[in-house]
Amino acid sequence: MKDSLVKKILDARIYDLVIETPLNKAAGLSARFSSPIYLKREDLQPVHSFKLRGAYNKLLQLSADTLSKGVIAASAGNHAQGLAMASTHLGVVATIVMPQTTPQIKIDGVRARGGNVVLHGDSFDQAAAHARELSELQGLFYVHPFDDIDVIAGQGTAAVEILKQMPAKVEAIFLPVGGGGLAAGCANWIKFLRPEIKVIAVEPEDAACLRYALEQGTPSTLDKVGLFADGVAVARIGEVTFELLKDTVDEVITCTTDEICAAIKDIFDDTRSIAEPAGALSLAGLKKYAEREGATEGALIAIESGANTNFDRLRYISERTEIGEQREAVFAVTIPEQPGSFAAFCENLGKRAVTEFNYRYNRPDQAVVFVGVQVRAGGEDRAKLNQHLADCQYPVIDLTDNELAKVHTRYMVGGVSQLTNERVFKTRFPERPGALKDFLAALGGDWTITLFHYRNHGAAYGRVLFGLAIDEADIPTLVSRLAQVGFSIEDETANPAFQLFMS
């Protein structure tokens, strides 16, 4: 299969629609890491993503009879736009099944490129199942977004361009992984032509399906998948892509949401372009490698794989960037509840800038404050500050890596319930009309809602923190009811971000 893939990559004739994107040196990043760092600008494709390569190449392999019946795919974004544009270019009717939660900008993008949009379900899995049904009923050819050898070959043309554009020494090339189509095509071409180059796959920590498959020895399904980097939010690596990746990838690096946000800012600083989270993923992995390995003579190359992000996501990305670069630390600090204690605390912070300070009177003797402080990047200054506060006799808890604190607590500090039977849970709401109504209907009015906080991040799902006055024995009933309408929950009652500021 690998030999066949190399030949298919060589035979791809896609450049009447696809463009050869530039390989740009990232001057700021190169100076920061004392290494030559380059970005392959797939965000500059006509659909602002590499997906056009694979979709178009697949259509070119189909017979005229097959194309005359039309094609269909399930997608929440980039594959949909790539297939729609490629189909219109060839005069083929394309139907794209998209979840009802798909942001309007992506629905409009598919329609603008000639695709017929069918909205179905709240998740990609539901949309994909419906697309398969329509494929059978209407005789439409199903174009898989990644697990198809011709799609993979089309994506692999990006690597052909990279090695042609960068003939000098290359240390490593970093490839984002969702289903694995881009990574499989590029990795096999790189190892065929330049086996000395390291091929490093990069995944989100909460959607690392390739790493999981390598650990299990076979494609396996993750129990749950984080949705921030929605372009690579895949629970199971492809069967074909896994076979092509398992022996060609030298390493898998995983990155946090904060690290991805920091990489988005780095791309903006160097190129003035705004990558989507999946588009900046490979750079986030490159940065972790560069920090670990130190300066390199050979080039480090990341594929900026896409730029289809919603404008309203930028607020959230900006908020998380400082933590991603480790330039902000978040602490819960207990100080005396007396005049002058706040001034004394700020004095002990020295000349560091306070980025946030949240406080609500609770006890007559002690005050617990939620404080954000600017620190130097790298983590050492954060650790020093933590120790300094402890040495000054302040009880302190570092909340910098606490997801509940960063997503919810910092926006709702103040007031406590003092209920003995309160439990707090987190869930995700699909961004569609009626989601809140479905949630409340499942509760059935059996428990008092004690807390509710919702955050929209411009993605398919919003994050919700909610509290209930509920007895321990009723929790299985709660979980069962919510599961029936598609909501899974996690208990956060013991989280210090809740215990210190809201319990």
Short mmCIF file of C-alpha atoms in Angstrom, two decimals:
data_model
loop_
_atom_site.label_atom_id
_atom_site.label_comp_id
_atom_site.label_asym_id
_atom_site.label_seq_id
_atom_site.Cartn_x
_atom_site.Cartn_y
_atom_site.Cartn_z
CA MET A 1 0.00 0.00 0.00
CA LYS A 2 2.87 2.39 0.74
CA ASP A 3 4.40 1.91 -2.71
CA SER A 4 0.98 2.44 -4.25
CA LEU A 5 0.51 5.63 -2.23
CA VAL A 6 3.81 7.11 -3.41
CA LYS A 7 2.81 6.48 -7.03
CA LYS A 8 -0.63 8.00 -6.43
CA ILE A 9 0.96 11.11 -4.92
CA LEU A 10 3.20 11.44 -7.98
CA ASP A 11 0.20 10.98 -10.30
CA ALA A 12 -2.01 13.58 -8.58
CA ARG A 13 -3.06 16.19 -11.14
CA ILE A 14 -4.79 18.73 -8.95
CA TYR A 15 -3.11 22.04 -9.74
CA ASP A 16 -5.79 23.42 -12.02
CA LEU A 17 -7.72 24.05 -8.78
CA VAL A 18 -5.30 23.60 -5.88
CA ILE A 19 -2.51 26.14 -5.44
CA GLU A 20 1.10 25.45 -4.44
CA THR A 21 1.18 27.23 -1.10
CA PRO A 22 4.30 29.04 0.12
CA LEU A 23 6.69 27.84 2.79
CA ASN A 24 7.29 30.98 4.86
CA LYS A 25 10.04 31.49 7.40
CA ALA A 26 8.63 32.52 10.79
CA ALA A 27 11.18 35.20 11.68
CA GLY A 28 9.95 35.86 15.21
CA LEU A 29 9.76 32.20 16.19
CA SER A 30 13.12 31.47 14.55
CA ALA A 31 14.78 34.17 16.63
CA ARG A 32 13.05 33.07 19.83
CA PHE A 33 14.09 29.42 19.51
CA SER A 34 17.43 29.99 17.73
CA SER A 35 16.32 27.57 15.02
CA PRO A 36 15.08 28.03 11.44
CA ILE A 37 11.30 27.61 11.70
CA TYR A 38 8.99 27.53 8.68
CA LEU A 39 5.22 27.46 8.16
CA LYS A 40 3.59 25.66 5.22
CA ARG A 41 0.70 28.01 4.47
CA GLU A 42 -2.22 25.71 3.67
CA ASP A 43 -4.50 28.43 5.04
CA LEU A 44 -3.96 30.16 1.68
CA GLN A 45 -5.76 27.47 -0.32
CA PRO A 46 -8.99 28.69 -1.97
CA VAL A 47 -11.01 27.03 0.83
CA HIS A 48 -8.48 28.12 3.49
CA SER A 49 -7.51 24.51 4.25
CA PHE A 50 -5.52 21.58 2.82
CA LYS A 51 -8.74 19.54 2.48
CA LEU A 52 -9.24 20.70 -1.11
CA ARG A 53 -6.23 18.59 -2.17
CA GLY A 54 -7.67 15.26 -1.10
CA ALA A 55 -11.28 15.93 -2.07
CA TYR A 56 -10.36 17.03 -5.59
CA ASN A 57 -7.93 14.17 -6.14
CA LYS A 58 -10.61 11.67 -5.12
CA LEU A 59 -13.15 13.07 -7.56
CA LEU A 60 -10.61 12.87 -10.37
CA GLN A 61 -10.34 9.10 -9.82
CA LEU A 62 -14.09 8.47 -10.16
CA SER A 63 -15.79 7.41 -13.38
CA ALA A 64 -18.04 9.76 -15.34
CA ASP A 65 -21.02 7.50 -14.54
CA THR A 66 -20.32 7.69 -10.79
CA LEU A 67 -19.88 11.45 -10.89
CA SER A 68 -23.09 11.92 -12.84
CA LYS A 69 -25.07 10.48 -9.91
CA GLY A 70 -23.54 12.92 -7.45
CA VAL A 71 -21.36 12.64 -4.37
CA ILE A 72 -22.03 12.99 -0.67
CA ALA A 73 -19.99 13.53 2.50
CA ALA A 74 -20.45 14.28 6.16
CA SER A 75 -18.42 17.15 7.55
CA ALA A 76 -18.63 20.03 9.98
CA GLY A 77 -16.23 22.23 8.07
CA ASN A 78 -13.14 21.97 5.91
CA HIS A 79 -13.77 18.68 4.07
CA ALA A 80 -17.25 19.97 3.25
CA GLN A 81 -15.93 23.16 1.68
CA GLY A 82 -13.18 21.33 -0.19
CA LEU A 83 -15.56 18.78 -1.67
CA ALA A 84 -18.13 21.44 -2.55
CA MET A 85 -15.57 23.52 -4.44
CA ALA A 86 -14.03 20.53 -6.21
CA SER A 87 -17.48 19.23 -7.23
CA THR A 88 -18.58 22.58 -8.60
CA HIS A 89 -15.33 22.82 -10.56
CA LEU A 90 -16.13 19.49 -12.23
CA GLY A 91 -19.86 20.13 -12.64
CA VAL A 92 -20.79 17.48 -10.08
CA VAL A 93 -23.66 17.75 -7.60
CA ALA A 94 -22.36 17.48 -4.01
CA THR A 95 -24.51 16.94 -0.94
CA ILE A 96 -22.94 17.72 2.42
CA VAL A 97 -24.55 16.50 5.64
CA MET A 98 -23.58 18.77 8.52
CA PRO A 99 -24.55 18.67 12.21
CA GLN A 100 -27.19 21.19 13.24
CA THR A 101 -24.57 22.62 15.60
CA THR A 102 -22.28 23.66 12.71
CA PRO A 103 -21.46 27.40 12.89
CA GLN A 104 -23.28 29.43 10.25
CA ILE A 105 -20.01 30.66 8.72
CA LYS A 106 -19.17 27.09 7.66
CA ILE A 107 -22.67 26.36 6.37
CA ASP A 108 -22.53 29.56 4.32
CA GLY A 109 -19.06 28.60 3.07
CA VAL A 110 -20.29 25.26 1.72
CA ARG A 111 -23.33 26.81 0.04
CA ALA A 112 -21.22 29.59 -1.47
CA ARG A 113 -19.03 26.94 -3.10
CA GLY A 114 -22.01 25.15 -4.64
CA GLY A 115 -22.71 22.40 -2.10
CA ASN A 116 -26.21 21.28 -1.11
CA VAL A 117 -26.33 21.36 2.70
CA VAL A 118 -28.40 18.94 4.75
CA LEU A 119 -28.44 19.65 8.49
CA HIS A 120 -28.89 16.57 10.65
CA GLY A 121 -28.11 15.65 14.28
CA ASP A 122 -26.03 17.34 16.96
CA SER A 123 -22.74 15.56 16.29
CA PHE A 124 -20.52 14.47 13.43
CA ASP A 125 -21.31 10.81 14.10
CA GLN A 126 -25.04 11.45 13.68
CA ALA A 127 -24.42 13.44 10.50
CA ALA A 128 -22.13 10.73 9.11
CA ALA A 129 -24.70 8.00 9.76
CA HIS A 130 -27.35 10.02 7.92
CA ALA A 131 -24.95 10.66 5.02
CA ARG A 132 -24.40 6.91 4.70
CA GLU A 133 -28.16 6.36 4.62
CA LEU A 134 -28.62 8.97 1.89
CA SER A 135 -25.73 7.47 -0.05
CA GLU A 136 -27.50 4.09 -0.13
CA LEU A 137 -30.96 5.50 -0.83
CA GLN A 138 -29.97 7.94 -3.56
CA GLY A 139 -26.97 6.16 -5.10
CA LEU A 140 -24.55 8.93 -4.18
CA PHE A 141 -20.83 8.16 -3.89
CA TYR A 142 -19.60 8.70 -0.32
CA VAL A 143 -16.33 10.64 -0.15
CA HIS A 144 -14.59 9.87 3.13
CA PRO A 145 -12.78 12.82 4.72
CA PHE A 146 -9.57 10.92 5.46
CA ASP A 147 -9.66 7.10 5.33
CA ASP A 148 -9.33 6.73 1.55
CA ILE A 149 -6.10 6.13 -0.35
CA ASP A 150 -6.89 8.71 -3.08
CA VAL A 151 -7.83 11.36 -0.52
CA ILE A 152 -4.61 10.58 1.35
CA ALA A 153 -2.59 10.87 -1.86
CA GLY A 154 -4.06 14.28 -2.55
CA GLN A 155 -3.11 15.49 0.92
CA GLY A 156 0.39 14.08 0.42
CA THR A 157 1.08 16.59 -2.35
CA ALA A 158 1.69 19.15 0.42
CA ALA A 159 4.84 17.21 1.37
CA VAL A 160 5.99 17.12 -2.25
CA GLU A 161 5.90 20.90 -2.24
CA ILE A 162 7.63 21.20 1.13
CA LEU A 163 10.66 19.13 0.12
CA LYS A 164 10.89 20.97 -3.20
CA GLN A 165 10.66 24.35 -1.48
CA MET A 166 13.14 23.44 1.31
CA PRO A 167 16.12 21.63 -0.26
CA ALA A 168 18.40 22.53 2.68
CA LYS A 169 18.82 20.47 5.84
CA VAL A 170 15.56 19.67 7.61
CA GLU A 171 15.50 18.44 11.20
CA ALA A 172 11.79 17.63 11.55
CA ILE A 173 8.39 18.15 9.96
CA PHE A 174 5.36 18.44 12.23
CA LEU A 175 2.02 17.10 11.01
CA PRO A 176 -1.38 17.69 12.63
CA VAL A 177 -3.45 14.54 13.14
CA GLY A 178 -7.22 14.17 13.28
CA GLY A 179 -8.30 11.20 11.18
CA GLY A 180 -4.78 11.03 9.79
CA GLY A 181 -5.23 11.76 6.07
CA LEU A 182 -2.79 14.68 5.80
CA ALA A 183 -0.28 13.04 8.12
CA ALA A 184 -0.38 9.67 6.32
CA GLY A 185 0.14 11.17 2.89
CA CYS A 186 2.90 13.54 3.96
CA ALA A 187 4.72 11.10 6.26
CA ASN A 188 5.00 8.43 3.59
CA TRP A 189 6.28 10.84 0.97
CA ILE A 190 8.84 12.32 3.39
CA LYS A 191 10.15 8.90 4.48
CA PHE A 192 10.27 7.72 0.84
CA LEU A 193 12.34 10.67 -0.35
CA ARG A 194 14.15 11.91 2.80
CA PRO A 195 14.10 9.14 5.45
CA GLU A 196 16.55 11.06 7.66
CA ILE A 197 13.93 13.74 8.38
CA LYS A 198 11.98 13.23 11.59
CA VAL A 199 8.23 13.00 11.09
CA ILE A 200 6.40 14.11 14.21
CA ALA A 201 2.64 13.79 14.59
CA VAL A 202 0.88 16.37 16.76
CA GLU A 203 -2.49 15.85 18.46
CA PRO A 204 -4.56 17.65 21.10
CA GLU A 205 -4.18 16.06 24.53
CA ASP A 206 -7.93 15.49 24.65
CA ALA A 207 -8.21 13.96 21.15
CA ALA A 208 -5.04 11.88 20.77
CA CYS A 209 -6.49 9.02 18.73
CA LEU A 210 -3.21 8.14 16.96
CA ARG A 211 -1.27 7.92 20.21
CA TYR A 212 -4.01 5.72 21.65
CA ALA A 213 -3.99 3.46 18.59
CA LEU A 214 -0.20 3.09 18.78
CA GLU A 215 -0.49 2.15 22.47
CA GLN A 216 -3.21 -0.41 21.70
CA GLY A 217 -1.54 -1.71 18.55
CA THR A 218 -4.71 -1.14 16.50
CA PRO A 219 -7.21 1.65 15.79
CA SER A 220 -9.27 2.10 18.95
CA THR A 221 -12.00 4.52 19.95
CA LEU A 222 -11.41 7.18 22.60
CA ASP A 223 -14.04 7.37 25.34
CA LYS A 224 -14.43 11.11 24.83
CA VAL A 225 -12.95 13.81 22.63
CA GLY A 226 -12.28 17.48 23.31
CA LEU A 227 -13.85 19.81 20.76
CA PHE A 228 -11.74 22.98 20.93
CA ALA A 229 -9.62 21.97 17.93
CA ASP A 230 -12.71 20.82 16.05
CA GLY A 231 -10.82 20.12 12.81
CA VAL A 232 -8.92 17.29 14.52
CA ALA A 233 -11.56 16.23 17.06
CA VAL A 234 -11.64 12.59 15.94
CA ALA A 235 -12.27 9.72 18.34
CA ARG A 236 -10.76 6.98 16.18
CA ILE A 237 -7.87 7.05 13.71
CA GLY A 238 -8.67 5.65 10.27
CA GLU A 239 -7.90 2.02 9.45
CA VAL A 240 -5.99 2.94 6.28
CA THR A 241 -4.27 5.95 7.83
CA PHE A 242 -3.12 3.93 10.85
CA GLU A 243 -1.47 1.33 8.62
CA LEU A 244 0.36 4.10 6.81
CA LEU A 245 1.37 5.99 9.96
CA LYS A 246 2.39 3.30 12.44
CA ASP A 247 5.84 2.79 10.89
CA THR A 248 6.48 6.25 9.47
CA VAL A 249 5.90 8.53 12.46
CA ASP A 250 8.95 8.99 14.70
CA GLU A 251 7.06 10.54 17.62
CA VAL A 252 3.64 11.78 18.74
CA ILE A 253 3.49 15.07 20.66
CA THR A 254 0.28 16.18 22.36
CA CYS A 255 -0.69 19.76 23.17
CA THR A 256 -3.12 21.48 25.52
CA THR A 257 -5.79 23.97 24.54
CA ASP A 258 -3.68 26.76 26.03
CA GLU A 259 -0.63 25.72 23.99
CA ILE A 260 -2.72 25.70 20.81
CA CYS A 261 -4.03 29.20 21.62
CA ALA A 262 -0.47 30.42 22.12
CA ALA A 263 0.50 28.97 18.72
CA ILE A 264 -2.41 30.84 17.08
CA LYS A 265 -0.96 34.08 18.46
CA ASP A 266 2.55 33.13 17.26
CA ILE A 267 1.23 32.58 13.74
CA PHE A 268 -0.53 35.95 13.86
CA ASP A 269 2.61 37.68 15.09
CA ASP A 270 4.73 36.24 12.27
CA THR A 271 2.26 36.21 9.37
CA ARG A 272 -0.70 38.44 10.37
CA SER A 273 -2.96 35.50 9.55
CA ILE A 274 -5.39 33.88 12.00
CA ALA A 275 -5.22 30.09 12.08
CA GLU A 276 -8.05 27.93 13.33
CA PRO A 277 -7.12 25.78 16.36
CA ALA A 278 -6.43 22.67 14.25
CA GLY A 279 -4.45 24.86 11.87
CA ALA A 280 -2.05 25.92 14.63
CA LEU A 281 -1.76 22.47 16.21
CA SER A 282 1.42 21.40 14.44
CA LEU A 283 3.18 24.63 15.44
CA ALA A 284 2.19 24.04 19.07
CA GLY A 285 3.91 20.66 18.83
CA LEU A 286 6.93 22.19 17.11
CA LYS A 287 7.35 24.65 19.97
CA LYS A 288 7.30 21.87 22.57
CA TYR A 289 9.94 20.00 20.57
CA ALA A 290 12.09 23.13 20.22
CA GLU A 291 11.90 23.85 23.95
CA ARG A 292 12.90 20.26 24.72
CA GLU A 293 15.70 19.86 22.16
CA GLY A 294 17.19 23.36 22.11
CA ALA A 295 18.62 25.12 19.06
CA THR A 296 18.80 23.15 15.80
CA GLU A 297 20.73 23.72 12.57
CA GLY A 298 18.14 21.94 10.46
CA ALA A 299 14.80 23.50 9.71
CA LEU A 300 11.70 22.80 11.78
CA ILE A 301 8.58 22.88 9.59
CA ALA A 302 4.95 23.03 10.70
CA ILE A 303 1.91 22.84 8.43
CA GLU A 304 -0.53 25.67 9.08
CA SER A 305 -3.36 23.47 7.97
CA GLY A 306 -6.37 25.78 8.03
CA ALA A 307 -7.89 29.15 8.88
CA ASN A 308 -11.64 28.50 9.02
CA THR A 309 -12.36 29.86 12.45
CA ASN A 310 -15.26 31.93 13.70
CA PHE A 311 -14.61 35.52 14.70
CA ASP A 312 -16.36 35.07 18.04
CA ARG A 313 -13.85 32.35 19.01
CA LEU A 314 -11.05 34.91 19.07
CA ARG A 315 -12.11 36.24 22.47
CA TYR A 316 -11.66 32.83 24.05
CA ILE A 317 -8.39 32.21 22.21
CA SER A 318 -7.02 35.54 23.39
CA GLU A 319 -7.97 34.78 26.99
CA ARG A 320 -6.12 31.47 26.95
CA THR A 321 -3.02 32.62 25.08
CA GLU A 322 -1.20 34.15 28.05
CA ILE A 323 -1.53 30.93 30.04
CA GLY A 324 -0.50 28.91 26.98
CA GLU A 325 2.72 30.89 26.79
CA GLN A 326 3.06 30.54 30.58
CA ARG A 327 3.00 34.33 30.90
CA GLU A 328 0.08 34.34 33.32
CA ALA A 329 -0.31 32.43 36.58
CA VAL A 330 -3.62 32.02 38.37
CA PHE A 331 -3.71 31.49 42.15
CA ALA A 332 -6.20 31.12 44.96
CA VAL A 333 -4.65 32.96 47.91
CA THR A 334 -5.97 33.30 51.46
CA ILE A 335 -5.29 36.69 53.06
CA PRO A 336 -6.46 38.19 56.40
CA GLU A 337 -9.89 39.81 56.25
CA GLN A 338 -8.75 43.18 57.64
CA PRO A 339 -7.97 46.69 56.38
CA GLY A 340 -4.62 46.94 54.60
CA SER A 341 -4.26 43.22 53.83
CA PHE A 342 -4.89 43.68 50.09
CA ALA A 343 -2.20 46.38 49.92
CA ALA A 344 0.23 44.16 51.82
CA PHE A 345 -0.50 41.28 49.46
CA CYS A 346 0.15 43.44 46.39
CA GLU A 347 3.38 44.60 47.98
CA ASN A 348 4.50 40.97 48.22
CA LEU A 349 3.78 40.48 44.52
CA GLY A 350 6.57 42.96 43.82
CA LYS A 351 6.54 44.66 40.40
CA ARG A 352 4.55 41.95 38.67
CA ALA A 353 1.39 43.16 36.94
CA VAL A 354 -1.91 41.89 38.32
CA THR A 355 -4.05 40.71 35.38
CA GLU A 356 -7.13 39.82 37.41
CA PHE A 357 -8.40 40.08 40.96
CA ASN A 358 -11.74 38.60 42.08
CA TYR A 359 -13.03 38.68 45.62
CA ARG A 360 -16.31 38.45 47.57
CA TYR A 361 -16.64 38.81 51.34
CA ASN A 362 -17.32 35.44 52.92
CA ARG A 363 -15.78 35.06 56.40
CA PRO A 364 -14.90 37.66 59.05
CA ASP A 365 -11.36 36.34 59.60
CA GLN A 366 -10.13 35.23 56.15
CA ALA A 367 -10.54 36.29 52.55
CA VAL A 368 -9.86 33.95 49.62
CA VAL A 369 -8.94 35.88 46.48
CA PHE A 370 -8.73 34.72 42.87
CA VAL A 371 -5.71 36.47 41.37
CA GLY A 372 -4.02 36.43 37.97
CA VAL A 373 -0.42 37.64 37.73
CA GLN A 374 1.91 38.22 34.80
CA VAL A 375 5.02 36.03 34.99
CA ARG A 376 7.96 35.32 32.73
CA ALA A 377 7.45 32.56 30.19
CA GLY A 378 8.78 29.10 30.88
CA GLY A 379 7.19 28.22 34.22
CA GLU A 380 10.17 28.93 36.49
CA ASP A 381 8.95 32.39 37.48
CA ARG A 382 5.49 31.01 38.25
CA ALA A 383 7.00 28.40 40.58
CA LYS A 384 9.13 31.05 42.28
CA LEU A 385 6.11 33.28 42.85
CA ASN A 386 4.15 30.37 44.30
CA GLN A 387 6.96 29.63 46.72
CA HIS A 388 7.42 33.32 47.58
CA LEU A 389 3.77 33.67 48.55
CA ALA A 390 4.00 30.54 50.68
CA ASP A 391 7.14 31.93 52.36
CA CYS A 392 5.16 35.09 53.15
CA GLN A 393 2.72 32.87 55.09
CA TYR A 394 -0.06 33.06 52.51
CA PRO A 395 -1.96 29.79 51.97
CA VAL A 396 -1.82 29.48 48.16
CA ILE A 397 -3.13 27.04 45.55
CA ASP A 398 -1.89 27.22 41.95
CA LEU A 399 -4.97 27.10 39.66
CA THR A 400 -3.13 27.84 36.41
CA ASP A 401 -3.76 24.35 35.03
CA ASN A 402 -7.24 23.99 36.51
CA GLU A 403 -9.73 23.93 33.62
CA LEU A 404 -12.75 24.72 35.82
CA ALA A 405 -10.99 27.81 37.17
CA LYS A 406 -10.09 29.08 33.69
CA VAL A 407 -13.42 28.38 31.98
CA HIS A 408 -15.92 29.17 34.76
CA THR A 409 -14.66 30.29 38.17
CA ARG A 410 -12.84 33.42 37.05
CA TYR A 411 -16.10 34.73 35.58
CA MET A 412 -18.38 34.02 38.53
CA VAL A 413 -16.41 34.43 41.75
CA GLY A 414 -18.57 35.74 44.59
CA GLY A 415 -21.32 34.38 46.80
CA VAL A 416 -21.61 30.96 48.40
CA SER A 417 -24.60 28.67 48.82
CA GLN A 418 -23.79 26.92 52.14
CA LEU A 419 -26.06 24.06 51.06
CA THR A 420 -25.12 20.72 52.58
CA ASN A 421 -26.38 18.66 49.62
CA GLU A 422 -25.13 20.77 46.71
CA ARG A 423 -23.24 18.97 43.95
CA VAL A 424 -21.66 20.69 40.96
CA PHE A 425 -21.30 19.16 37.50
CA LYS A 426 -19.97 20.18 34.11
CA THR A 427 -21.45 19.33 30.73
CA ARG A 428 -21.46 20.56 27.13
CA PHE A 429 -24.43 22.13 25.34
CA PRO A 430 -24.82 21.79 21.57
CA GLU A 431 -25.11 25.28 20.08
CA ARG A 432 -28.63 24.86 18.72
CA PRO A 433 -32.07 26.21 19.67
CA GLY A 434 -33.77 24.07 22.29
CA ALA A 435 -30.65 22.65 23.96
CA LEU A 436 -31.36 24.37 27.29
CA LYS A 437 -35.02 23.36 27.11
CA ASP A 438 -34.03 19.69 26.56
CA PHE A 439 -31.64 19.89 29.49
CA LEU A 440 -34.22 21.35 31.87
CA ALA A 441 -36.87 18.91 30.71
CA ALA A 442 -34.54 16.03 31.58
CA LEU A 443 -34.13 17.39 35.10
CA GLY A 444 -37.90 17.24 35.39
CA GLY A 445 -38.09 19.79 38.22
CA ASP A 446 -37.02 17.18 40.77
CA TRP A 447 -33.95 19.07 41.98
CA THR A 448 -33.28 22.72 42.72
CA ILE A 449 -30.73 24.34 40.40
CA THR A 450 -28.24 26.13 42.67
CA LEU A 451 -25.70 27.37 40.11
CA PHE A 452 -25.55 27.79 36.34
CA HIS A 453 -22.79 29.23 34.18
CA TYR A 454 -22.54 28.93 30.40
CA ARG A 455 -19.66 29.93 28.13
CA ASN A 456 -19.95 30.16 24.35
CA HIS A 457 -16.63 29.67 22.57
CA GLY A 458 -17.86 30.04 19.01
CA ALA A 459 -17.70 26.27 18.52
CA ALA A 460 -20.31 23.55 18.07
CA TYR A 461 -20.60 23.06 21.83
CA GLY A 462 -20.65 25.47 24.76
CA ARG A 463 -19.38 24.59 28.24
CA VAL A 464 -21.79 24.58 31.16
CA LEU A 465 -21.24 24.39 34.91
CA PHE A 466 -24.35 23.69 36.93
CA GLY A 467 -25.17 22.94 40.55
CA LEU A 468 -28.05 20.97 42.04
CA ALA A 469 -29.37 20.37 45.51
CA ILE A 470 -29.34 16.61 45.15
CA ASP A 471 -28.86 13.60 47.38
CA GLU A 472 -26.11 11.10 46.62
CA ALA A 473 -28.67 8.34 45.99
CA ASP A 474 -30.32 10.39 43.19
CA ILE A 475 -27.17 10.92 41.12
CA PRO A 476 -27.51 7.70 39.04
CA THR A 477 -31.03 8.83 38.11
CA LEU A 478 -29.71 12.24 37.08
CA VAL A 479 -26.97 10.70 34.93
CA SER A 480 -29.44 8.35 33.24
CA ARG A 481 -31.97 11.09 32.47
CA LEU A 482 -29.40 13.41 30.93
CA ALA A 483 -27.82 10.60 28.91
CA GLN A 484 -31.19 9.93 27.29
CA VAL A 485 -31.17 13.41 25.74
CA GLY A 486 -27.46 13.38 24.85
CA PHE A 487 -25.82 15.10 27.84
CA SER A 488 -22.94 13.48 29.70
CA ILE A 489 -21.82 15.05 32.98
CA GLU A 490 -18.74 15.09 35.20
CA ASP A 491 -18.82 15.80 38.95
CA GLU A 492 -16.68 18.83 39.86
CA THR A 493 -17.82 19.21 43.49
CA ALA A 494 -14.36 18.40 44.85
CA ASN A 495 -12.55 20.80 42.51
CA PRO A 496 -10.69 23.43 44.60
CA ALA A 497 -11.80 26.16 42.18
CA PHE A 498 -15.37 25.43 43.30
CA GLN A 499 -14.65 24.65 46.93
CA LEU A 500 -12.72 27.85 47.56
CA PHE A 501 -14.93 30.35 45.75
CA MET A 502 -18.45 29.00 45.28
CA SER A 503 -19.25 26.31 47.86
#
